[in-house]
GROMACS .gro file of C-alpha atoms in nm:
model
  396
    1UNK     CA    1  -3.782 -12.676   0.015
    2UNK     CA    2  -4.095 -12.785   0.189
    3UNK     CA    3  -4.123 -13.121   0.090
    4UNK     CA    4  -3.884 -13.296   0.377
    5UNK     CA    5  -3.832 -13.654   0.498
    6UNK     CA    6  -4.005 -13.646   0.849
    7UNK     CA    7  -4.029 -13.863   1.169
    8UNK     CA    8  -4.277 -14.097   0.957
    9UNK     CA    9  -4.089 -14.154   0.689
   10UNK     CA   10  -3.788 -14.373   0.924
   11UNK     CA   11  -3.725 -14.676   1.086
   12UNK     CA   12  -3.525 -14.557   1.447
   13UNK     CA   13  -3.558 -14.886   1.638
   14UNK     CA   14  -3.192 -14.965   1.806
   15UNK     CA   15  -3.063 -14.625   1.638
   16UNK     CA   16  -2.917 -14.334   1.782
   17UNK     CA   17  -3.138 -14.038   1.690
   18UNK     CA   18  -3.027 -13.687   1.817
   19UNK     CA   19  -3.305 -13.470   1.811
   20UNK     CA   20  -3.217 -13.070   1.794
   21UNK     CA   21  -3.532 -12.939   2.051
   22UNK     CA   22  -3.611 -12.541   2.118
   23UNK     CA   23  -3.573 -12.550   2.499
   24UNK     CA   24  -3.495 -12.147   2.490
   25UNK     CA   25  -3.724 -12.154   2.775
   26UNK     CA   26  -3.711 -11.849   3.097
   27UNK     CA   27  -3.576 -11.946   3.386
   28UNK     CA   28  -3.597 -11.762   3.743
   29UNK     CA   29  -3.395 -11.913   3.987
   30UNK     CA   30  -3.357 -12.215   3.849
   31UNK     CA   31  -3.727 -12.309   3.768
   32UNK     CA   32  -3.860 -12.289   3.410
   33UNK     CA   33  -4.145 -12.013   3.381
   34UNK     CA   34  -4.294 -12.120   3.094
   35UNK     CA   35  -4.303 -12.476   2.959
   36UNK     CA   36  -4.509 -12.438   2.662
   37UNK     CA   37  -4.161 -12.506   2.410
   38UNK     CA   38  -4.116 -12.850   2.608
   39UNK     CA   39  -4.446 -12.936   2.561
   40UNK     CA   40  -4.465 -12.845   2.178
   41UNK     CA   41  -4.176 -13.088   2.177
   42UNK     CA   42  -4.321 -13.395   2.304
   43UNK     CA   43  -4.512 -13.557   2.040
   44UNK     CA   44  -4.178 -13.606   1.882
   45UNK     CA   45  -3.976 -13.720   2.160
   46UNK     CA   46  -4.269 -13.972   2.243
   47UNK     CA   47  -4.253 -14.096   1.867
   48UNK     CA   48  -3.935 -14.158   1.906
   49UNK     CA   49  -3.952 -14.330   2.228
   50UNK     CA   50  -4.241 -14.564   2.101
   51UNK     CA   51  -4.058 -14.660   1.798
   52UNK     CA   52  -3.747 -14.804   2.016
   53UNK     CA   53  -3.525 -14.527   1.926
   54UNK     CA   54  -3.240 -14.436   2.174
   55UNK     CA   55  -3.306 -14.029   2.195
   56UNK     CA   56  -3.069 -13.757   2.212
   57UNK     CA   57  -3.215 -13.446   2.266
   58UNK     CA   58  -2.939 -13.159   2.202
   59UNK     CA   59  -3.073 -12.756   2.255
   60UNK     CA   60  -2.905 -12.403   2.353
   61UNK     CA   61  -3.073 -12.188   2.617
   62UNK     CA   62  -2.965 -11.827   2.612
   63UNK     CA   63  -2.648 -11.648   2.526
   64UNK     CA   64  -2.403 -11.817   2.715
   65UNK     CA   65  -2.125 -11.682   2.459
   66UNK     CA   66  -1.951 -12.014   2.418
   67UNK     CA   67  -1.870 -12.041   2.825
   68UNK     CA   68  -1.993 -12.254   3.059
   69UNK     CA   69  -2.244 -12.089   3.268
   70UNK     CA   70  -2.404 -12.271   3.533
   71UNK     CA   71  -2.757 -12.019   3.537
   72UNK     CA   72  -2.773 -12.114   3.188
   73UNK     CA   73  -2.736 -12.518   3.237
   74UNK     CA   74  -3.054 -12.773   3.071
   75UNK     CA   75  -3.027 -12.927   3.395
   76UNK     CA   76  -3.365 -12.833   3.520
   77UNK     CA   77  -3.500 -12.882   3.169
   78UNK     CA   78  -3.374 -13.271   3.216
   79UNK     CA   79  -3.577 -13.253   3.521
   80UNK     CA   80  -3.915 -13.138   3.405
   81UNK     CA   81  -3.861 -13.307   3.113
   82UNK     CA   82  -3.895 -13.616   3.297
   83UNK     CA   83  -4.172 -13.529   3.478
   84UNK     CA   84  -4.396 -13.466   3.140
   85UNK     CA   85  -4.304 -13.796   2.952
   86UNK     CA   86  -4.299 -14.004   3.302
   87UNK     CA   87  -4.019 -14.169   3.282
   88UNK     CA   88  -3.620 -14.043   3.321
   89UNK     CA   89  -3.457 -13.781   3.100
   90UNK     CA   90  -3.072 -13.859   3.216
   91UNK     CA   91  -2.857 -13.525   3.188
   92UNK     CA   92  -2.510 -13.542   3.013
   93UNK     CA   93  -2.348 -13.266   3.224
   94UNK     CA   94  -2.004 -13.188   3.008
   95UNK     CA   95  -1.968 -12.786   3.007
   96UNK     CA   96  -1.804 -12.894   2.676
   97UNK     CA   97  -2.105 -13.072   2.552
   98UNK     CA   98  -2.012 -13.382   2.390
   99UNK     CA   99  -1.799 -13.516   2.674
  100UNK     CA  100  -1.723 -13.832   2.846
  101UNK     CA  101  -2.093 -13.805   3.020
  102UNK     CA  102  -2.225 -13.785   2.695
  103UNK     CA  103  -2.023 -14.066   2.513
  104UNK     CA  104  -2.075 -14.263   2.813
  105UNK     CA  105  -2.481 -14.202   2.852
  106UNK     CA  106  -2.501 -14.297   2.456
  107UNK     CA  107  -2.307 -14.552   2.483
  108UNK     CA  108  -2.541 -14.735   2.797
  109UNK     CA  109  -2.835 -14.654   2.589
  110UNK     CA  110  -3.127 -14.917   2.562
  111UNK     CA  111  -3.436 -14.860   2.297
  112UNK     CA  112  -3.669 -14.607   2.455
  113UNK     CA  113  -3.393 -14.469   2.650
  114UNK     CA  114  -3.354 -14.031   2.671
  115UNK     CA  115  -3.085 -13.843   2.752
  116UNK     CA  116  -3.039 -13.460   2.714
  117UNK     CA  117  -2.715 -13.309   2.629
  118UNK     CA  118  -2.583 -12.967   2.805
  119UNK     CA  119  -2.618 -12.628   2.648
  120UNK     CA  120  -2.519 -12.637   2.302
  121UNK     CA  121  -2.385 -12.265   2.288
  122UNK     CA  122  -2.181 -12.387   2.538
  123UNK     CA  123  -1.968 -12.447   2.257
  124UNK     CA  124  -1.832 -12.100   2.086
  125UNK     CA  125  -1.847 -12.298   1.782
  126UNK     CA  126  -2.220 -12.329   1.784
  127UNK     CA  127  -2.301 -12.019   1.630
  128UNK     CA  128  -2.016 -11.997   1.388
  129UNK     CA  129  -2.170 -12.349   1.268
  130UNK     CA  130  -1.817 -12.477   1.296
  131UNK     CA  131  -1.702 -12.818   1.146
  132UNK     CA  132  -1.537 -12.994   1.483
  133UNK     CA  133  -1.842 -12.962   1.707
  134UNK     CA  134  -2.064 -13.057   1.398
  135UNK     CA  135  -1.871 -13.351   1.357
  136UNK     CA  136  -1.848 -13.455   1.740
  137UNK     CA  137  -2.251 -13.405   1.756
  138UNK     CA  138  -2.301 -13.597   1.476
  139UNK     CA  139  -2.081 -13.912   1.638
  140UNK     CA  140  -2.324 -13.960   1.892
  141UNK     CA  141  -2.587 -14.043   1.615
  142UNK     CA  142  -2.715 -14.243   1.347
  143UNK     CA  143  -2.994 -14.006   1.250
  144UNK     CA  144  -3.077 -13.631   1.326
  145UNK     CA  145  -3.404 -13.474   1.351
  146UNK     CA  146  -3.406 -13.125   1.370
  147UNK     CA  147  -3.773 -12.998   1.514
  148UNK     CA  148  -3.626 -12.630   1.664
  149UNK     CA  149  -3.804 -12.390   1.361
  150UNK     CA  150  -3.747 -12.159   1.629
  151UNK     CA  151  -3.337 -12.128   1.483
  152UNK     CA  152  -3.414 -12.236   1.163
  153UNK     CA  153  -3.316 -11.936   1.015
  154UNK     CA  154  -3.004 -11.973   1.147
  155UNK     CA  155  -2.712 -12.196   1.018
  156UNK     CA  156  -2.543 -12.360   1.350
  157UNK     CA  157  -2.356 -12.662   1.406
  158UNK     CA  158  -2.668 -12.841   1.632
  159UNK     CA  159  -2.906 -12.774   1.327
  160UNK     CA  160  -2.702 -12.746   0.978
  161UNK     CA  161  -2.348 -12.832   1.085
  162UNK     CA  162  -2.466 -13.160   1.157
  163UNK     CA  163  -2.660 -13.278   0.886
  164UNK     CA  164  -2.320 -13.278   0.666
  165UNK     CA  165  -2.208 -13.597   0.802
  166UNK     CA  166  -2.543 -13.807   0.925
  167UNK     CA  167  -2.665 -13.990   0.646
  168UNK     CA  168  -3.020 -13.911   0.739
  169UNK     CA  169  -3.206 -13.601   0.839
  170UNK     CA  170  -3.531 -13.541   0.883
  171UNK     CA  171  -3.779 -13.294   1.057
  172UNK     CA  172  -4.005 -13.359   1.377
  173UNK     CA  173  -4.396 -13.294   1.395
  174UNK     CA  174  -4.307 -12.957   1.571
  175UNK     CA  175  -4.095 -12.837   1.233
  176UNK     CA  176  -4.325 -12.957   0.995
  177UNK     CA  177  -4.646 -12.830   1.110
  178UNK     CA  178  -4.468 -12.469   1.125
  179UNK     CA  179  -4.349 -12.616   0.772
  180UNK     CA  180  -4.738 -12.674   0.659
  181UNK     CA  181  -4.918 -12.411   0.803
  182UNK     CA  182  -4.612 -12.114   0.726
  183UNK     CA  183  -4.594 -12.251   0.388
  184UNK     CA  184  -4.920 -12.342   0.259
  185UNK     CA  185  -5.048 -11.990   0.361
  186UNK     CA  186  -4.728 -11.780   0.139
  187UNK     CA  187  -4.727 -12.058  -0.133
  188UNK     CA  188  -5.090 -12.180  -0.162
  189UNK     CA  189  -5.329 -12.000   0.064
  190UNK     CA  190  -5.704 -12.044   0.073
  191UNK     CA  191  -5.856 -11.725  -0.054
  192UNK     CA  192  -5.940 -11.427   0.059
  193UNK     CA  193  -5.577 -11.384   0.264
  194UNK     CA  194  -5.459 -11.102   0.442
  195UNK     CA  195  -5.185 -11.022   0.608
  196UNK     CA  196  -5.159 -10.806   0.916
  197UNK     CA  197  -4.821 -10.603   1.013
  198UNK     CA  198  -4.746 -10.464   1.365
  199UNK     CA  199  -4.450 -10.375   1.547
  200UNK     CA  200  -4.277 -10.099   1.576
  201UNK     CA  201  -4.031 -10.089   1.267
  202UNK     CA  202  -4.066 -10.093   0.874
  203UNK     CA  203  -3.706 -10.178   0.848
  204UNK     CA  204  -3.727 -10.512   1.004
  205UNK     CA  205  -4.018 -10.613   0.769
  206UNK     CA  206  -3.899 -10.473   0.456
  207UNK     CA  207  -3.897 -10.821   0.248
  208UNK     CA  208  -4.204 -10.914   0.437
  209UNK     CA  209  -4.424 -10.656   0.331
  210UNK     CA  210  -4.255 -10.674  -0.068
  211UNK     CA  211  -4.327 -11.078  -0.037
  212UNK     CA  212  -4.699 -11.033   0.119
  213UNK     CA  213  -4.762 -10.738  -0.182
  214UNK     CA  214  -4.747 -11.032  -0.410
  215UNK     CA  215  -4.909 -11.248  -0.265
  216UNK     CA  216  -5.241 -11.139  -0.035
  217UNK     CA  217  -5.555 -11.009  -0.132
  218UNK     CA  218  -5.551 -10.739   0.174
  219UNK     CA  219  -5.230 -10.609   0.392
  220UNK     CA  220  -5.320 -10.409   0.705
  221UNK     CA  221  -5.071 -10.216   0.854
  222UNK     CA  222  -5.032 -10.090   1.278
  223UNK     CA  223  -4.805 -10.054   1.544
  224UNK     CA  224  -4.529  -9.815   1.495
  225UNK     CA  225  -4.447  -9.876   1.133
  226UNK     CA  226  -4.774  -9.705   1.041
  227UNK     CA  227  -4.615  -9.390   1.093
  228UNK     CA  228  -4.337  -9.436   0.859
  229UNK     CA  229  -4.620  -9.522   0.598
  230UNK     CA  230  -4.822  -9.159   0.742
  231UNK     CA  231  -4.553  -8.952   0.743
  232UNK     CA  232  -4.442  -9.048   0.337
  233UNK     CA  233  -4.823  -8.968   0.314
  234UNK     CA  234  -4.768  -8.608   0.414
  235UNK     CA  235  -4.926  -8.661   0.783
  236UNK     CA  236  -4.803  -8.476   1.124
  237UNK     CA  237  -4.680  -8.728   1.360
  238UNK     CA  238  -4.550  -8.555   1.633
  239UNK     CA  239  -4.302  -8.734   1.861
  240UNK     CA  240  -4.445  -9.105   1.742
  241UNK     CA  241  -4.173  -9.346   1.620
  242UNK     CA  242  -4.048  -9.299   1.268
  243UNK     CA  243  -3.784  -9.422   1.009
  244UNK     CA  244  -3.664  -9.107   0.772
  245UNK     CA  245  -3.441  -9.366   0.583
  246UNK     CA  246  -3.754  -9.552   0.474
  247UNK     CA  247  -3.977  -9.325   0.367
  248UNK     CA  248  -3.913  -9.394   0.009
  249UNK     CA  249  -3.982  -9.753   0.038
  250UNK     CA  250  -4.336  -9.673   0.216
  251UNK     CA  251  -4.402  -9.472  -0.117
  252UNK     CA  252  -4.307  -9.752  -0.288
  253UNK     CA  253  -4.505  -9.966  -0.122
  254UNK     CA  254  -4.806  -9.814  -0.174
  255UNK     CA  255  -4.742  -9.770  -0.522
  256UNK     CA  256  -4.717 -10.163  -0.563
  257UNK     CA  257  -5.023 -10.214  -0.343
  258UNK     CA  258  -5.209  -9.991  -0.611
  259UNK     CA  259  -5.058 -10.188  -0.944
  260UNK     CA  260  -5.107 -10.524  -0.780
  261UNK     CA  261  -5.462 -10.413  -0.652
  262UNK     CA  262  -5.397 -10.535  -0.294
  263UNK     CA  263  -5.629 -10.357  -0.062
  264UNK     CA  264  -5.371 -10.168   0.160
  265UNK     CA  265  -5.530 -10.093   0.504
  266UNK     CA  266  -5.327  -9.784   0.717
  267UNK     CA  267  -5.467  -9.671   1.020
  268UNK     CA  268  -5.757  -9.373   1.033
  269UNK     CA  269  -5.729  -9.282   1.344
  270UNK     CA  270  -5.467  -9.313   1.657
  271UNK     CA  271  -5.408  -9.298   2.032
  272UNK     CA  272  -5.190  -9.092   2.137
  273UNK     CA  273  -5.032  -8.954   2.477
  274UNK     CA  274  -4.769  -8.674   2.533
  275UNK     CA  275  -4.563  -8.961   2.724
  276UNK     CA  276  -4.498  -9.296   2.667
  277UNK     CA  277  -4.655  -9.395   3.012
  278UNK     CA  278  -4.953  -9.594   3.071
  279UNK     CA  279  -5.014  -9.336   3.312
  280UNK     CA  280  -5.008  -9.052   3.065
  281UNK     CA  281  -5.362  -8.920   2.977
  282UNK     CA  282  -5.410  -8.960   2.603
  283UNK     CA  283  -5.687  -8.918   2.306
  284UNK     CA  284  -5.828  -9.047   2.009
  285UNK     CA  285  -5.703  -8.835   1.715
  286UNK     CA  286  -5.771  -8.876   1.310
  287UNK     CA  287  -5.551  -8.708   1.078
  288UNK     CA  288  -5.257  -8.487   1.181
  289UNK     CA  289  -5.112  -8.537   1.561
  290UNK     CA  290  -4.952  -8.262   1.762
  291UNK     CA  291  -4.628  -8.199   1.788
  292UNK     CA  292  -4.575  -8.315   2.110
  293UNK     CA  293  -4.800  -8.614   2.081
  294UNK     CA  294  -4.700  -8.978   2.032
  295UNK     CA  295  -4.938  -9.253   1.926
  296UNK     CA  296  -4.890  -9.536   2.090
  297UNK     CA  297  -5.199  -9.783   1.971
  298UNK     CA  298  -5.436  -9.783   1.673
  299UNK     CA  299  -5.799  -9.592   1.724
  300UNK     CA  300  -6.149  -9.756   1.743
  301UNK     CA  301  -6.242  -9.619   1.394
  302UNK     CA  302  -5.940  -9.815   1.271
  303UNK     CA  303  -6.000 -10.104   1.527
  304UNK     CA  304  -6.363 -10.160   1.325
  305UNK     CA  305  -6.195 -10.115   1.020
  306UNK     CA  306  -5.930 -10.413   1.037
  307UNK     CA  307  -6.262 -10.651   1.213
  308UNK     CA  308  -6.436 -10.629   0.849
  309UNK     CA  309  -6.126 -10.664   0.674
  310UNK     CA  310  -6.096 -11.052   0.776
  311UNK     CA  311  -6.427 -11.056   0.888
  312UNK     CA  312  -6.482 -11.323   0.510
  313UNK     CA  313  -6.072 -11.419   0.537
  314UNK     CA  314  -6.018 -11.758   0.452
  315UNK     CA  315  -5.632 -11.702   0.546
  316UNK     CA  316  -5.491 -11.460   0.770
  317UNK     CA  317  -5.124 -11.442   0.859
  318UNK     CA  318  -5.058 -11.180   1.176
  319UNK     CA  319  -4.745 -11.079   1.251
  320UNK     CA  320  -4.656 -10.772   1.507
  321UNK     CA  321  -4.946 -10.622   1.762
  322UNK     CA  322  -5.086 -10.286   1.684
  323UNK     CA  323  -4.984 -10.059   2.009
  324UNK     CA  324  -4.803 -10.082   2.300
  325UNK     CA  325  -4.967 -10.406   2.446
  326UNK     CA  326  -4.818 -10.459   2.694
  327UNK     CA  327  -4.952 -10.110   2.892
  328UNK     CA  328  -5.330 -10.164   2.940
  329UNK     CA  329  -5.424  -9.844   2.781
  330UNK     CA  330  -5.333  -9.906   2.415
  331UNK     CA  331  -5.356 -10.276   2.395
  332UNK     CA  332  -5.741 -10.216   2.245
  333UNK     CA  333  -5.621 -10.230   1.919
  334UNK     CA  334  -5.412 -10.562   1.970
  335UNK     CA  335  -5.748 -10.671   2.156
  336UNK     CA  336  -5.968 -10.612   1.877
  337UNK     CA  337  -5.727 -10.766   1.568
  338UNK     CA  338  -5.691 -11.095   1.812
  339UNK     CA  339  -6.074 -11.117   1.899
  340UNK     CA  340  -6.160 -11.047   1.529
  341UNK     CA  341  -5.928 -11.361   1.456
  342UNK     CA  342  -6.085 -11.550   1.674
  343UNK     CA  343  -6.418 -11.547   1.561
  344UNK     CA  344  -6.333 -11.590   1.171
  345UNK     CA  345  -6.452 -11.907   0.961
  346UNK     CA  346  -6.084 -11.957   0.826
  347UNK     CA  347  -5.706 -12.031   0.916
  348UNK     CA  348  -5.517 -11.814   1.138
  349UNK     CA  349  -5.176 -11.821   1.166
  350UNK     CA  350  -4.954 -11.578   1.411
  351UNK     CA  351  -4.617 -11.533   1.320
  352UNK     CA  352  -4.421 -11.568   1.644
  353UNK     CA  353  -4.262 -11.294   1.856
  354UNK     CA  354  -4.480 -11.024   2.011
  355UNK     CA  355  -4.769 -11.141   1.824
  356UNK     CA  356  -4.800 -11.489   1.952
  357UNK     CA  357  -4.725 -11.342   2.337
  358UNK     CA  358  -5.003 -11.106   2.248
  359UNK     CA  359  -5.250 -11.312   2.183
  360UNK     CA  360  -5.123 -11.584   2.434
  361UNK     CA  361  -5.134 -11.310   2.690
  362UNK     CA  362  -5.494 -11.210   2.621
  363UNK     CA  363  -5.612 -11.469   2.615
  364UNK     CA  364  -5.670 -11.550   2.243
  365UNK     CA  365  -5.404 -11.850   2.201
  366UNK     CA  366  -5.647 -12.183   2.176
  367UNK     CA  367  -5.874 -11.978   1.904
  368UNK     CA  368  -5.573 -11.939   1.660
  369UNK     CA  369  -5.518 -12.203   1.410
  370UNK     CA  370  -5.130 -12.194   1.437
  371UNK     CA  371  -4.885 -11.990   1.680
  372UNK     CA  372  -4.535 -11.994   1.551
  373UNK     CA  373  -4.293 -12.099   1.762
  374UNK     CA  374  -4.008 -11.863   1.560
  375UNK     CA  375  -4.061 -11.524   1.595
  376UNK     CA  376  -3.710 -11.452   1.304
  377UNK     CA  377  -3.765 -11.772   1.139
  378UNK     CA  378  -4.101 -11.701   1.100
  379UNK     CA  379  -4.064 -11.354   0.943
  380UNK     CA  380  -3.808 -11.494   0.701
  381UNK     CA  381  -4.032 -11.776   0.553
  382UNK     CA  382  -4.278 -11.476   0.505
  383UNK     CA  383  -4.004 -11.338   0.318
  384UNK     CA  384  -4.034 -11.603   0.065
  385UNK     CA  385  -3.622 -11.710   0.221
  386UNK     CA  386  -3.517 -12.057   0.260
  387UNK     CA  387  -3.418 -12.137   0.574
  388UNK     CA  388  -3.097 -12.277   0.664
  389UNK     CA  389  -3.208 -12.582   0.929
  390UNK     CA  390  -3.514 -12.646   0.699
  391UNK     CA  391  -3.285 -12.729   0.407
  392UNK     CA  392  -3.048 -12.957   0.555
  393UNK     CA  393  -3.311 -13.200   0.608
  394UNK     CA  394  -3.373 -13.479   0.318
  395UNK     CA  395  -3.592 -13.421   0.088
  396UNK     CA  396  -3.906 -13.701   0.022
   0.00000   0.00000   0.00000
């Protein structure tokens, strides 16, 4: 699965190479908010470029539902786009995607050239990875490079579809580093690894946290989840967030934890408030919470005790913040996992979604070794899963 075909392994001069980008970026009226997906995809796009390919870039931007919907358009992606690479990104506008813009912007392509095609979920077939679109995407190329890991756990025409009927397809720098650093860490990690688990629910992380027991030498648990683990322990939780139907598993889990002698870290202490307001006056309690309490961020006995747990990691894989970050008041324990990462001697890798906004937002991004840009796809590669737009690409 990991061993794919990439940018360096192909000869593009005079060929057609679509290119399936993560542009997903936030827009507010009309301006892009954050760029940092377009510039994660330019080393590829300049390979490309400097190789005398002609370069299609293809991408979908929010949940336009298969309709046309001009707030949702790539348009000022084109437009910025050009701006970072210096010279012109030339926008296909066809609400149905590959149009007569498109077929006639490929068609007046020189080597070098770059055009960008209009939202792909334009297209209701998109999602449903549906064999007409796939088949009209793929006539605009002679090669596809798929370096969006951000929906490679998802099996769509502009990623999968595709790859059925272009004779080559191979990942871009952006795909295979999350490729490398994602899989060297579950397959072949330098030792001792842990794995840290946030975010509010067990349920979402269920194969995660089976794959990791296998695997790691230390899993630490925070965030909500812990109290699904607490409660199964016989602890009082009050109001805090909880998952009856998996209480069973938590026993289970720390059952295997035990027989595979993985050091299972659970919080010893909590913050909790009475509301879930940033406003709400709140205290550090160990052990059993009031009724009427909810804990909303891990405590400072715990915060030490999760330091020294990677304080000699070689590998650590973080996925999920420990509290409600985003309110000032309990983002200490978030605070302290992401400083303690950033001062370790090893590689850290952060696993997409709230994590990576955590520590981007902190202020802890250019310590980590590797933010995923897949929050989904990056939980189910932790899974041990193979991912749909990873496997249509040829193998070496």
């Amino acid at each position: 699965m990991l061993n794919k075909k990439s940018v360096d392994d192909i000869n593009v001069k005079g060929q057609r190479v679509l290119v399936r980008c993560d542009f997903n970026v936030p827009l507010q009226d009309g301006k892009i908010t954050d760029e940092n997906r377009l510039v994660a995809a330019l080393p590829t796009i300049k390979k490309l470029i400097a190789d005398g390919g002609k370069v299609i870039l293809c991408s979908h931007l929010g949940k336009p539902k298969g309709e046309p919907k001009p707030e949702l358009s790539l348009a000022p992606v084109a437009k910025r786009l050009s701006e970072l690479l210096g010279q012109e990104v030339k926008f296909a506008a066809d609400p149905e995607v590959v149009g007569p813009n498109a077929k006639a912007a490929v068609a007046d392509m020189k080597d070098g050239d770059v055009i960008l095609l209009e939202n792909t979920r334009y297209r209701k077939e998109e999602t449903k990875n549906g064999e007409e679109f796939s088949k009209e995407l793929a006539s605009l190329a002679d090669v596809f490079v798929d370096d969006a890991f951000g929906t490679a756990h998802r099996a769509h025409c502009s990623n999968v579809g595709v790859t059925q009927y272009v004779k080559t397809s191979v990942v871009g720098y952006l795909m295979q580093k999350e490729i490398d650093f994602l899989g060297n860490a579950v397959n072949n990690p330098e030792r001792p690894f842990v794995a840290i688990l946030g975010g509010s629910k067990v349920s979402s992380k269920i194969s995660v946290i089976n794959n990791l027991l296998d695997k790691v030498d230390v899993l630490i648990i925070g965030g909500g989840m812990c109290f699904t683990f607490a409660k199964a322990q016989g602890q009082e939780i009050g109001k805090s967030l909880v998952e009856d139907d998996y209480l069973d598993y938590a026993k289970e889990m720390i059952e295997k934890a035990k027989e595979k002698c993985v050091k299972l870290l659970l919080p010893v202490d909590t913050v909790a408030a009475k509301e879930f307001s940033n406003d709400a006056p709140y205290r550090v309690v160990e052990g059993d919470l009031a009724a009427d309490e909810i804990g909303l961020d891990i405590g400072p006995k715990t915060q030490k005790l999760y330091a020294d747990a990677v304080k000699d990691a070689k590998t650590v894989v973080w996925n999920g913040p420990m509290g409600v970050f985003e309110m000032s008041n309990f983002a200490a324990g978030t605070i302290a996992v992401a400083k303690a990462l950033a001062e370790i001697d090893g590689t850290t890798i952060i696993g997409g979604g709230d994590s990576a906004a955590a520590v981007n937002i902190l202020g802890f991004g250019d310590k980590m070794t590797h933010i995923s840009t897949g929050g989904g796809a990056s939980l189910e590669f932790l899974e041990g899963k193979e991912l749909p737009g990873v496997a249509a690409a040829n193998d070496k």
